[in-house]
Amino acid sequence: MTLTRPALKMTADAAHRLVAAAAEAATAMGVPQCIAVVDEGCNLLAFLRMDGGRVLSNESARHKAETAAATGRPTGNNDAELGFKLAHATGGRVTNLKGGMPIIVDGHVIGGIGIGSGTSEQDREVAEAAIAAVFGKP
Amino acid sequence: MTLTRPALKMTADAAHRLVAAAAEAATAMGVPQCIAVVDEGCNLLAFLRMDGGRVLSNESARHKAETAAATGRPTGNNDAELGFKLAHATGGRVTNLKGGMPIIVDGHVIGGIGIGSGTSEQDREVAEAAIAAVFGKP
Amino acid sequence: MTLTRPALKMTADAAHRLVAAAAEAATAMGVPQCIAVVDEGCNLLAFLRMDGGRVLSNESARHKAETAAATGRPTGNNDAELGFKLAHATGGRVTNLKGGMPIIVDGHVIGGIGIGSGTSEQDREVAEAAIAAVFGKP
Amino acid sequence: MTLTRPALKMTADAAHRLVAAAAEAATAMGVPQCIAVVDEGCNLLAFLRMDGGRVLSNESARHKAETAAATGRPTGNNDAELGFKLAHATGGRVTNLKGGMPIIVDGHVIGGIGIGSGTSEQDREVAEAAIAAVFGKP
């Protein structure tokens, strides 16, 4: 019987760099954002609300990161009804909004990033840019 | 690097006057209302539930004010599915009900007002009347 | 069998005047306050956070008003252990902080007022001054 | 009557630098920490959980920052009974743990920083070091 299994964890350095890279991409786009990075346990690792980012997007950005980390997939691709059911059943933590991306290294999901304050497409684009800047293109 | 940035805050006097002006407009309309005013950080500044206002509209009026303050836009203009997703992802704080209006002075969003207990149109009309009475026509 | 019983309700006018009277007393004292008035059902009727009032006192002021309305007594007079038990058992709504006063008319508890941001004595004093100004000395 | 009042806001840059400075101080001390920075409205601006920081300190670090921002004072100096009452009455947001420090510029409280995972003294020391590094000695 195997009692433990090896895992990969995202470092705080990586999380901090993801936040900085997302802020840079958002600045280039001209859209201030809320940026959340969670680990594979869906616990917050790093966060930044840029000047002009929406206060109420603090929570939605975090939930996007959580959803991506828990599912290992970009957020926002469920059909509407399933999306609502999952949101209801998880107190809103599983969201069907776009703008959450999983962080995957060597096949391990090590966390997620969630972006909120822009349009769905802007949020998604910033999340992808941050991952590409820190972890490279997939 | 800049450590601080100048901002404008709504005074409590302004919030108190917004509530009084909204109550006056609602009385003229014959529809008792719940009236909430929040600052730009979405924290409650002033509130009044008129005689006959609905107890359960206390919360929806506040969420309308919060949504308007956070987005800088009147509430209730998202498409249905996006509205549901945003509500789920923010514990209901971002609402797609009509009746929330941002308070904008010199280009700064300094807060929001939310009205609830009437129809969507009545709520919106009272919010607009209150802002016009206190801050003038846009 | 009697199916209904007469009751007295606080009007919104009274609640609004209590808030204004409390703000006046707090201004005279030089201590900005959060001021909450609830009805006999512990639902918020009126609220004001003065310029400089503490954001986190929004909630404690409301709980003081609720506690006074529910018990018909000034808050803050329980022994420590009972106070903690009641707070735990009510999700913090019953508070043993000073600064909440019941509004009693003709033997009916029609609501409560709660004040928060100052010292316990300042909070209590403002609550008493507001009631005296609007409902007269007991 | 005055409808608005001027205010100062902490920039996201300042918040990001506070987090980095706190992480540096914590690294020098050899104690991984959770680091939270909130604005004057007690909304999260920036956050980092260092490698080895305690997951459950995410929330306490944030509450320390909120308490310092709301009161304008270092946390942890209330007597025990008052500290418990305030925590109960605010859903735990007002904490009497040490490790929260207000950020004050030109007499304006522009936010707070909260540190959690070490001893009370370590948490407080890291908070002070971060403020000194970014905003200078008081």
Coordinates of C-alpha atoms in Angstrom, one line a residue:
Chain A
M1 CA 0.0 0.0 0.0
T2 CA 1.2 3.5 -0.9
L3 CA 0.7 6.0 1.8
T4 CA 2.0 9.1 0.0
R5 CA 2.3 10.4 -3.5
P6 CA 4.6 13.0 -4.9
A7 CA 3.1 16.3 -5.9
L8 CA 4.1 19.6 -7.4
K9 CA 3.3 22.8 -5.7
M10 CA 3.4 26.3 -7.2
T11 CA 5.9 28.5 -5.3
A12 CA 4.9 31.9 -3.9
D13 CA 7.5 33.3 -6.3
A14 CA 5.6 31.9 -9.3
A15 CA 2.3 33.2 -7.9
H16 CA 3.8 36.7 -7.3
R17 CA 5.3 36.7 -10.9
L18 CA 1.9 35.6 -12.3
V19 CA 0.2 38.6 -10.6
A20 CA 2.9 41.0 -11.9
A21 CA 2.7 39.5 -15.4
A22 CA -1.1 39.8 -15.4
A23 CA -0.9 43.4 -14.2
E24 CA 1.5 44.2 -17.0
A25 CA -0.8 42.6 -19.7
A26 CA -3.8 44.5 -18.2
T27 CA -1.9 47.7 -18.3
A28 CA -0.9 47.2 -21.9
M29 CA -4.6 46.6 -22.6
G30 CA -5.7 49.6 -20.7
V31 CA -8.1 47.7 -18.5
P32 CA -7.5 47.6 -14.7
Q33 CA -8.1 44.2 -13.3
C34 CA -8.4 42.1 -10.1
I35 CA -5.9 39.2 -10.3
A36 CA -6.1 36.1 -8.1
V37 CA -3.8 33.1 -8.0
V38 CA -4.7 30.0 -6.0
D39 CA -2.9 26.8 -5.3
E40 CA -4.2 23.3 -6.1
G41 CA -6.1 23.3 -2.8
C42 CA -8.0 26.3 -4.0
N43 CA -6.4 28.5 -1.3
L44 CA -5.3 32.0 -2.2
L45 CA -1.6 32.4 -2.9
A46 CA -1.4 35.9 -4.4
F47 CA -3.7 38.7 -5.3
L48 CA -3.7 42.2 -6.7
R49 CA -6.4 44.7 -7.4
M50 CA -5.1 47.3 -9.8
D51 CA -6.0 51.0 -9.5
G52 CA -9.5 51.1 -10.9
G53 CA -10.2 47.4 -10.6
R54 CA -13.7 46.7 -9.4
V55 CA -14.1 46.0 -5.7
L56 CA -16.8 43.4 -6.3
S57 CA -14.5 41.5 -8.8
N58 CA -12.2 40.6 -5.9
E59 CA -14.5 37.7 -5.2
S60 CA -15.3 36.7 -8.7
A61 CA -11.6 36.7 -9.8
R62 CA -10.8 34.4 -6.9
H63 CA -13.7 32.0 -7.8
K64 CA -12.4 31.9 -11.4
A65 CA -9.0 30.9 -10.1
E66 CA -10.5 28.3 -7.8
T67 CA -12.7 26.8 -10.5
A68 CA -9.8 26.5 -12.9
A69 CA -7.6 24.9 -10.3
A70 CA -10.3 22.4 -9.2
T71 CA -11.2 21.4 -12.7
G72 CA -7.9 21.7 -14.5
R73 CA -9.7 23.6 -17.4
P74 CA -10.4 27.1 -18.5
T75 CA -13.5 28.5 -16.9
G76 CA -16.6 29.6 -18.8
N77 CA -17.2 26.6 -21.1
N78 CA -20.1 24.8 -19.4
D79 CA -23.6 25.1 -20.9
A80 CA -25.7 27.6 -19.0
E81 CA -27.8 25.2 -17.0
L82 CA -25.0 23.1 -15.7
G83 CA -23.1 26.3 -14.9
F84 CA -25.9 27.5 -12.7
K85 CA -26.2 24.1 -11.0
L86 CA -22.6 24.0 -10.2
A87 CA -22.6 27.5 -8.9
H88 CA -25.5 26.8 -6.6
A89 CA -24.1 23.6 -5.3
T90 CA -20.7 25.2 -4.4
G91 CA -21.8 28.5 -2.9
G92 CA -20.6 30.3 -6.1
R93 CA -17.1 28.9 -5.9
V94 CA -17.5 27.1 -9.2
T95 CA -18.2 29.8 -11.7
N96 CA -19.0 29.6 -15.4
L97 CA -17.6 33.1 -16.0
K98 CA -14.6 33.3 -18.4
G99 CA -11.3 34.5 -17.1
G100 CA -10.0 31.6 -15.1
M101 CA -7.1 29.4 -16.4
P102 CA -5.5 26.4 -14.7
I103 CA -1.7 26.3 -14.2
I104 CA -0.5 22.9 -15.4
V105 CA 3.1 21.7 -15.2
D106 CA 4.2 18.3 -16.3
G107 CA 0.6 17.2 -16.2
H108 CA 0.1 18.3 -12.7
V109 CA -2.5 21.0 -12.0
I110 CA -0.6 23.2 -9.6
G111 CA -3.2 26.0 -9.3
G112 CA -5.2 28.5 -11.2
I113 CA -5.4 32.2 -12.1
G114 CA -8.5 34.3 -12.3
I115 CA -9.0 37.7 -13.7
G116 CA -12.0 40.0 -13.3
S117 CA -13.1 43.6 -14.1
G118 CA -13.0 43.5 -17.9
T119 CA -15.1 41.8 -20.5
S120 CA -15.0 38.0 -20.6
E121 CA -12.6 38.1 -23.4
Q122 CA -10.3 40.6 -21.8
D123 CA -10.3 38.7 -18.6
R124 CA -9.4 35.4 -20.4
E125 CA -6.7 37.1 -22.5
V126 CA -4.9 38.5 -19.5
A127 CA -5.0 35.2 -17.7
E128 CA -3.4 33.5 -20.7
A129 CA -0.8 36.2 -21.1
A130 CA 0.2 35.8 -17.5
I131 CA 0.7 32.1 -17.8
A132 CA 2.6 32.4 -21.0
A133 CA 4.9 35.0 -19.5
V134 CA 5.7 32.9 -16.4
F135 CA 5.4 29.3 -17.5
G136 CA 5.9 29.6 -21.3
K137 CA 3.5 28.7 -24.1
P138 CA 1.8 25.4 -23.8
Chain B
M1 CA 6.7 55.3 -8.2
T2 CA 3.5 56.7 -6.8
L3 CA 2.4 55.4 -3.4
T4 CA -0.9 57.4 -3.2
R5 CA -3.4 58.8 -5.6
P6 CA -5.9 61.6 -4.9
A7 CA -9.6 60.6 -4.7
L8 CA -13.0 62.0 -3.9
K9 CA -15.2 60.6 -1.2
M10 CA -18.9 61.1 -0.8
T11 CA -19.7 62.9 2.5
A12 CA -22.2 61.5 5.0
D13 CA -24.2 64.7 4.4
A14 CA -24.5 63.9 0.7
A15 CA -25.5 60.3 1.5
H16 CA -28.1 61.5 4.0
R17 CA -29.5 64.0 1.5
L18 CA -29.7 61.3 -1.2
V19 CA -31.8 59.2 1.1
A20 CA -34.1 62.0 2.0
A21 CA -34.4 63.0 -1.7
A22 CA -35.2 59.4 -2.7
A23 CA -37.8 59.2 0.1
E24 CA -39.4 62.3 -1.2
A25 CA -39.5 61.1 -4.8
A26 CA -40.9 57.7 -3.6
T27 CA -43.6 59.5 -1.5
A28 CA -44.6 61.6 -4.5
M29 CA -44.9 58.3 -6.5
G30 CA -46.9 56.7 -3.7
V31 CA -44.5 53.7 -3.5
P32 CA -42.7 53.1 -0.2
Q33 CA -39.1 52.0 -0.9
C34 CA -35.9 50.7 0.7
I35 CA -33.1 53.2 -0.1
A36 CA -29.4 52.4 0.3
V37 CA -26.3 54.5 -0.4
V38 CA -22.8 53.0 -0.4
D39 CA -19.4 54.6 -0.9
E40 CA -16.9 53.7 -3.6
G41 CA -15.6 50.8 -1.6
C42 CA -19.1 49.3 -1.5
N43 CA -19.5 50.0 2.2
L44 CA -22.9 51.2 3.5
L45 CA -23.1 55.0 4.1
A46 CA -26.8 55.6 4.6
F47 CA -30.1 53.7 4.5
L48 CA -33.8 54.1 5.0
R49 CA -36.7 51.7 4.8
M50 CA -39.8 53.7 4.4
D51 CA -43.1 52.7 6.1
G52 CA -44.4 49.8 4.0
G53 CA -41.0 49.2 2.3
R54 CA -40.3 45.5 1.9
V55 CA -38.1 44.0 4.6
L56 CA -36.4 41.6 2.0
S57 CA -35.6 44.6 -0.2
N58 CA -33.2 45.8 2.4
E59 CA -30.6 43.5 1.0
S60 CA -31.4 43.9 -2.7
A61 CA -31.4 47.7 -2.5
R62 CA -27.9 47.5 -0.9
H63 CA -26.7 45.2 -3.6
K64 CA -28.0 47.5 -6.3
A65 CA -26.0 50.3 -4.7
E66 CA -22.9 48.2 -4.5
T67 CA -23.1 47.0 -8.1
A68 CA -23.5 50.6 -9.4
A69 CA -20.6 51.8 -7.3
A70 CA -18.4 49.0 -8.4
T71 CA -19.1 49.2 -12.1
G72 CA -19.8 52.9 -12.4
R73 CA -22.9 52.1 -14.4
P74 CA -26.7 51.8 -13.9
T75 CA -27.7 48.3 -12.9
G76 CA -29.9 45.9 -14.8
N77 CA -28.4 46.1 -18.3
N78 CA -26.6 42.8 -18.5
D79 CA -28.0 39.9 -20.6
A80 CA -29.7 37.4 -18.4
E81 CA -27.1 34.6 -18.4
L82 CA -24.2 36.9 -17.6
G83 CA -26.2 38.5 -14.9
F84 CA -26.8 35.2 -13.2
K85 CA -23.1 34.2 -13.5
L86 CA -22.0 37.5 -11.9
A87 CA -24.5 37.1 -9.1
H88 CA -23.4 33.6 -8.4
A89 CA -19.7 34.5 -8.4
T90 CA -20.2 37.4 -6.0
G91 CA -22.6 36.0 -3.4
G92 CA -25.4 38.0 -4.9
R93 CA -23.6 41.4 -4.5
V94 CA -23.5 42.0 -8.2
T95 CA -27.1 42.2 -9.2
N96 CA -28.8 42.6 -12.6
L97 CA -31.9 44.2 -11.1
K98 CA -32.7 47.7 -12.1
G99 CA -32.7 50.4 -9.5
G100 CA -29.0 51.0 -8.9
M101 CA -27.3 54.2 -10.1
P102 CA -23.6 55.2 -9.7
I103 CA -22.8 58.6 -8.2
I104 CA -20.2 60.2 -10.4
V105 CA -18.5 63.6 -9.7
D106 CA -15.8 65.0 -11.9
G107 CA -15.2 61.6 -13.4
H108 CA -14.8 59.9 -10.1
V109 CA -17.3 57.2 -9.0
I110 CA -17.8 58.2 -5.4
G111 CA -20.5 55.6 -4.6
G112 CA -23.9 54.3 -5.6
I113 CA -27.6 54.4 -4.7
G114 CA -29.9 51.4 -4.8
I115 CA -33.7 51.4 -4.5
G116 CA -35.9 48.4 -3.9
S117 CA -39.6 47.6 -3.2
G118 CA -41.3 48.9 -6.4
T119 CA -41.2 47.8 -10.0
S120 CA -37.9 48.0 -11.8
E121 CA -38.9 51.2 -13.5
Q122 CA -40.1 52.8 -10.2
D123 CA -36.9 51.8 -8.5
R124 CA -34.7 53.3 -11.3
E125 CA -36.8 56.5 -11.4
V126 CA -36.4 57.1 -7.7
A127 CA -32.7 56.5 -7.9
E128 CA -32.3 59.0 -10.7
A129 CA -34.5 61.6 -9.0
A130 CA -32.5 61.4 -5.9
I131 CA -29.2 61.9 -7.7
A132 CA -30.6 64.8 -9.7
A133 CA -31.9 66.5 -6.6
V134 CA -28.6 66.3 -4.7
F135 CA -25.9 66.3 -7.4
G136 CA -27.8 68.0 -10.2
K137 CA -28.7 66.8 -13.7
P138 CA -25.8 65.0 -15.5
Chain C
M1 CA -59.4 32.8 20.6
T2 CA -57.6 35.9 19.6
L3 CA -55.9 35.8 16.2
T4 CA -54.3 39.2 16.2
R5 CA -52.9 41.7 18.6
P6 CA -52.3 45.4 18.3
A7 CA -48.8 46.6 18.0
L8 CA -46.9 49.8 17.7
K9 CA -44.3 50.2 14.9
M10 CA -41.6 52.9 14.7
T11 CA -42.1 55.0 11.6
A12 CA -39.4 55.7 9.1
D13 CA -39.7 59.3 10.1
A14 CA -38.8 58.5 13.7
A15 CA -35.9 56.3 12.5
H16 CA -34.6 59.0 10.2
R17 CA -34.8 61.6 13.0
L18 CA -33.0 59.3 15.5
V19 CA -30.2 59.0 13.0
A20 CA -30.0 62.8 12.6
A21 CA -30.2 63.3 16.3
A22 CA -27.4 60.8 17.0
A23 CA -25.2 62.4 14.3
E24 CA -25.8 65.8 16.0
A25 CA -24.8 64.4 19.4
A26 CA -21.8 62.7 17.9
T27 CA -20.7 65.9 16.1
A28 CA -21.0 67.9 19.4
M29 CA -18.8 65.2 21.0
G30 CA -16.3 65.3 18.2
V31 CA -16.5 61.6 17.6
P32 CA -17.7 60.4 14.2
Q33 CA -20.0 57.4 14.5
C34 CA -21.9 54.6 12.7
I35 CA -25.6 54.8 13.6
A36 CA -28.1 52.0 13.1
V37 CA -31.8 51.9 13.9
V38 CA -33.7 48.6 13.6
D39 CA -37.4 47.9 14.1
E40 CA -38.9 45.4 16.6
G41 CA -38.2 42.6 14.1
C42 CA -34.5 43.5 14.1
N43 CA -34.6 44.6 10.5
L44 CA -32.7 47.7 9.5
L45 CA -34.8 50.9 9.3
A46 CA -32.2 53.6 9.0
F47 CA -28.4 54.0 9.0
L48 CA -25.7 56.5 8.7
R49 CA -21.9 56.3 8.8
M50 CA -20.5 59.7 9.5
D51 CA -17.4 61.0 7.8
G52 CA -14.6 59.2 9.7
G53 CA -16.9 56.5 11.2
R54 CA -15.2 53.1 11.1
V55 CA -16.2 50.8 8.2
L56 CA -16.1 47.7 10.5
S57 CA -18.4 49.4 13.0
N58 CA -21.2 49.2 10.4
E59 CA -21.9 45.7 11.5
S60 CA -21.3 46.1 15.2
A61 CA -23.6 49.2 15.4
R62 CA -26.3 47.2 13.7
H63 CA -25.9 44.3 16.1
K64 CA -26.1 46.6 19.1
A65 CA -29.4 47.9 17.7
E66 CA -30.7 44.4 17.1
T67 CA -29.7 43.2 20.6
A68 CA -31.4 46.2 22.2
A69 CA -34.6 45.7 20.1
A70 CA -34.7 42.0 20.9
T71 CA -34.1 42.2 24.6
G72 CA -35.7 45.5 25.4
R73 CA -32.7 46.5 27.4
P74 CA -29.5 48.5 27.0
T75 CA -26.7 46.4 25.6
G76 CA -23.5 45.6 27.4
N77 CA -24.7 44.5 30.8
N78 CA -24.3 40.8 30.7
D79 CA -21.5 39.1 32.6
A80 CA -18.7 38.2 30.2
E81 CA -19.3 34.4 29.9
L82 CA -23.0 34.7 29.2
G83 CA -22.2 37.5 26.7
F84 CA -19.9 35.2 24.8
K85 CA -22.4 32.3 24.8
L86 CA -25.1 34.5 23.5
A87 CA -22.9 35.9 20.8
H88 CA -21.8 32.5 19.7
A89 CA -25.3 31.1 19.6
T90 CA -26.6 34.0 17.5
G91 CA -23.8 34.4 15.0
G92 CA -22.8 37.6 16.7
R93 CA -26.2 39.3 16.5
V94 CA -26.5 39.4 20.3
T95 CA -23.6 41.5 21.4
N96 CA -22.5 42.5 24.9
L97 CA -20.8 45.7 23.6
K98 CA -22.2 48.9 25.1
G99 CA -23.9 51.4 22.7
G100 CA -27.3 49.8 22.0
M101 CA -30.5 51.1 23.5
P102 CA -34.1 49.9 23.1
I103 CA -36.8 52.3 21.9
I104 CA -39.7 51.8 24.2
V105 CA -43.1 53.6 23.8
D106 CA -46.1 52.9 26.1
G107 CA -44.4 49.7 27.2
H108 CA -43.9 48.5 23.6
V109 CA -40.4 47.9 22.4
I110 CA -40.6 49.4 18.9
G111 CA -37.0 49.0 18.0
G112 CA -33.4 49.8 18.9
I113 CA -30.6 52.1 18.1
G114 CA -26.9 51.1 18.0
I115 CA -23.9 53.3 17.9
G116 CA -20.3 52.3 17.1
S117 CA -16.9 53.8 16.5
G118 CA -16.2 55.5 19.8
T119 CA -15.5 54.2 23.3
S120 CA -18.2 52.2 25.0
E121 CA -19.3 55.2 27.0
Q122 CA -19.3 57.5 24.0
D123 CA -21.4 55.1 22.0
R124 CA -23.9 54.7 24.9
E125 CA -24.1 58.4 25.4
V126 CA -24.9 59.1 21.8
A127 CA -27.6 56.5 21.7
E128 CA -29.2 57.9 24.8
A129 CA -29.0 61.5 23.5
A130 CA -30.7 60.5 20.2
I131 CA -33.6 58.8 22.0
A132 CA -34.1 61.7 24.4
A133 CA -34.1 64.2 21.4
V134 CA -36.7 62.3 19.5
F135 CA -38.8 60.4 22.1
G136 CA -38.2 62.6 25.2
K137 CA -36.6 61.7 28.5
P138 CA -37.9 58.4 30.0
Chain D
M1 CA -23.2 71.8 2.4
T2 CA -20.3 69.7 1.1
L3 CA -21.1 66.7 -1.1
T4 CA -17.6 65.4 -1.5
R5 CA -14.4 65.5 0.5
P6 CA -10.8 64.9 -0.8
A7 CA -9.1 61.7 0.1
L8 CA -5.9 59.7 -0.6
K9 CA -6.0 56.2 -1.9
M10 CA -3.1 53.7 -1.7
T11 CA -2.0 52.7 -5.2
A12 CA -1.8 49.1 -6.3
D13 CA 1.9 49.7 -6.8
A14 CA 2.3 50.6 -3.1
A15 CA 0.3 47.6 -2.1
H16 CA 2.4 45.3 -4.3
R17 CA 5.6 46.8 -2.9
L18 CA 4.4 46.4 0.7
V19 CA 3.8 42.7 0.0
A20 CA 7.3 42.3 -1.5
A21 CA 8.9 44.2 1.4
A22 CA 7.0 42.1 3.9
A23 CA 8.1 38.9 2.2
E24 CA 11.7 40.0 2.2
A25 CA 11.6 40.8 5.9
A26 CA 9.9 37.5 6.6
T27 CA 12.6 35.6 4.6
A28 CA 15.3 37.4 6.5
M29 CA 13.6 36.3 9.7
G30 CA 13.3 32.7 8.4
V31 CA 9.5 32.6 9.1
P32 CA 7.1 32.2 6.1
Q33 CA 4.1 34.4 6.3
C34 CA 0.7 35.3 4.9
I35 CA 0.7 39.0 3.9
A36 CA -2.5 41.0 3.3
V37 CA -2.9 44.6 2.3
V38 CA -6.3 46.3 2.3
D39 CA -7.4 49.8 1.3
E40 CA -9.2 52.2 3.6
G41 CA -12.5 50.6 2.8
C42 CA -11.2 47.3 4.1
N43 CA -11.2 45.7 0.6
L44 CA -8.3 43.5 -0.3
L45 CA -5.6 45.2 -2.5
A46 CA -2.7 42.7 -2.4
F47 CA -1.9 39.4 -0.9
L48 CA 0.9 36.8 -0.8
R49 CA 1.1 33.5 1.0
M50 CA 4.8 32.5 1.2
D51 CA 5.9 28.9 0.8
G52 CA 5.2 27.4 4.1
G53 CA 2.8 30.1 5.2
R54 CA -0.2 28.7 7.0
V55 CA -3.4 28.3 4.9
L56 CA -5.6 29.3 7.8
S57 CA -3.7 32.4 8.3
N58 CA -5.0 33.7 5.0
E59 CA -8.1 34.9 6.8
S60 CA -6.5 36.1 10.0
A61 CA -3.9 38.1 8.1
R62 CA -6.6 39.8 6.1
H63 CA -8.6 40.6 9.2
K64 CA -5.6 42.1 10.9
A65 CA -5.2 44.4 7.9
E66 CA -8.9 45.3 8.0
T67 CA -8.8 46.0 11.7
A68 CA -5.8 48.3 11.4
A69 CA -7.3 50.1 8.4
A70 CA -10.6 50.6 10.2
T71 CA -9.2 51.8 13.5
G72 CA -6.1 53.6 12.3
R73 CA -4.1 51.8 15.1
P74 CA -1.9 48.7 15.4
T75 CA -3.9 45.6 16.2
G76 CA -3.7 43.6 19.4
N77 CA -3.9 46.2 22.1
N78 CA -7.4 45.8 23.4
D79 CA -8.1 44.1 26.7
A80 CA -9.2 40.5 26.3
E81 CA -12.9 40.8 27.0
L82 CA -13.4 43.8 24.7
G83 CA -11.4 42.1 22.0
F84 CA -13.7 39.1 22.1
K85 CA -16.8 41.2 22.0
L86 CA -15.6 43.2 19.0
A87 CA -14.7 40.0 17.2
H88 CA -18.1 38.5 17.8
A89 CA -19.9 41.6 16.8
T90 CA -18.1 41.9 13.4
G91 CA -18.0 38.3 12.3
G92 CA -14.3 38.1 13.3
R93 CA -13.2 41.0 11.1
V94 CA -12.1 43.1 14.1
T95 CA -9.3 41.0 15.6
N96 CA -7.3 41.6 18.7
L97 CA -4.3 39.6 17.3
K98 CA -1.1 41.4 16.9
G99 CA 0.4 41.8 13.4
G100 CA -1.9 44.5 11.8
M101 CA -0.6 48.0 11.2
P102 CA -2.4 51.0 9.7
I103 CA -0.8 52.8 6.7
I104 CA -1.0 56.5 7.4
V105 CA 0.1 59.2 5.0
D106 CA -0.3 62.9 5.7
G107 CA -2.8 62.1 8.4
H108 CA -5.0 60.0 6.2
V109 CA -5.4 56.3 6.9
I110 CA -5.1 54.8 3.4
G111 CA -5.2 51.2 4.4
G112 CA -3.7 48.5 6.5
I113 CA -1.3 45.5 6.4
G114 CA -1.7 42.3 8.2
I115 CA 0.8 39.5 8.7
G116 CA 0.0 36.0 10.0
S117 CA 1.8 32.6 10.4
G118 CA 4.5 33.5 13.0
T119 CA 4.4 34.6 16.6
S120 CA 2.6 37.8 17.5
E121 CA 5.9 39.6 17.7
Q122 CA 7.2 38.2 14.5
D123 CA 4.0 39.2 12.7
R124 CA 4.1 42.7 14.1
E125 CA 7.8 43.1 13.2
V126 CA 7.3 42.1 9.6
A127 CA 4.3 44.5 9.3
E128 CA 6.4 47.4 10.6
A129 CA 9.4 46.5 8.4
A130 CA 7.2 46.5 5.3
I131 CA 5.8 49.9 6.1
A132 CA 9.2 51.4 6.9
A133 CA 10.6 50.0 3.6
V134 CA 7.9 51.4 1.4
F135 CA 6.6 54.5 3.3
G136 CA 9.7 55.4 5.4
K137 CA 10.0 55.6 9.2
P138 CA 7.2 57.4 10.9

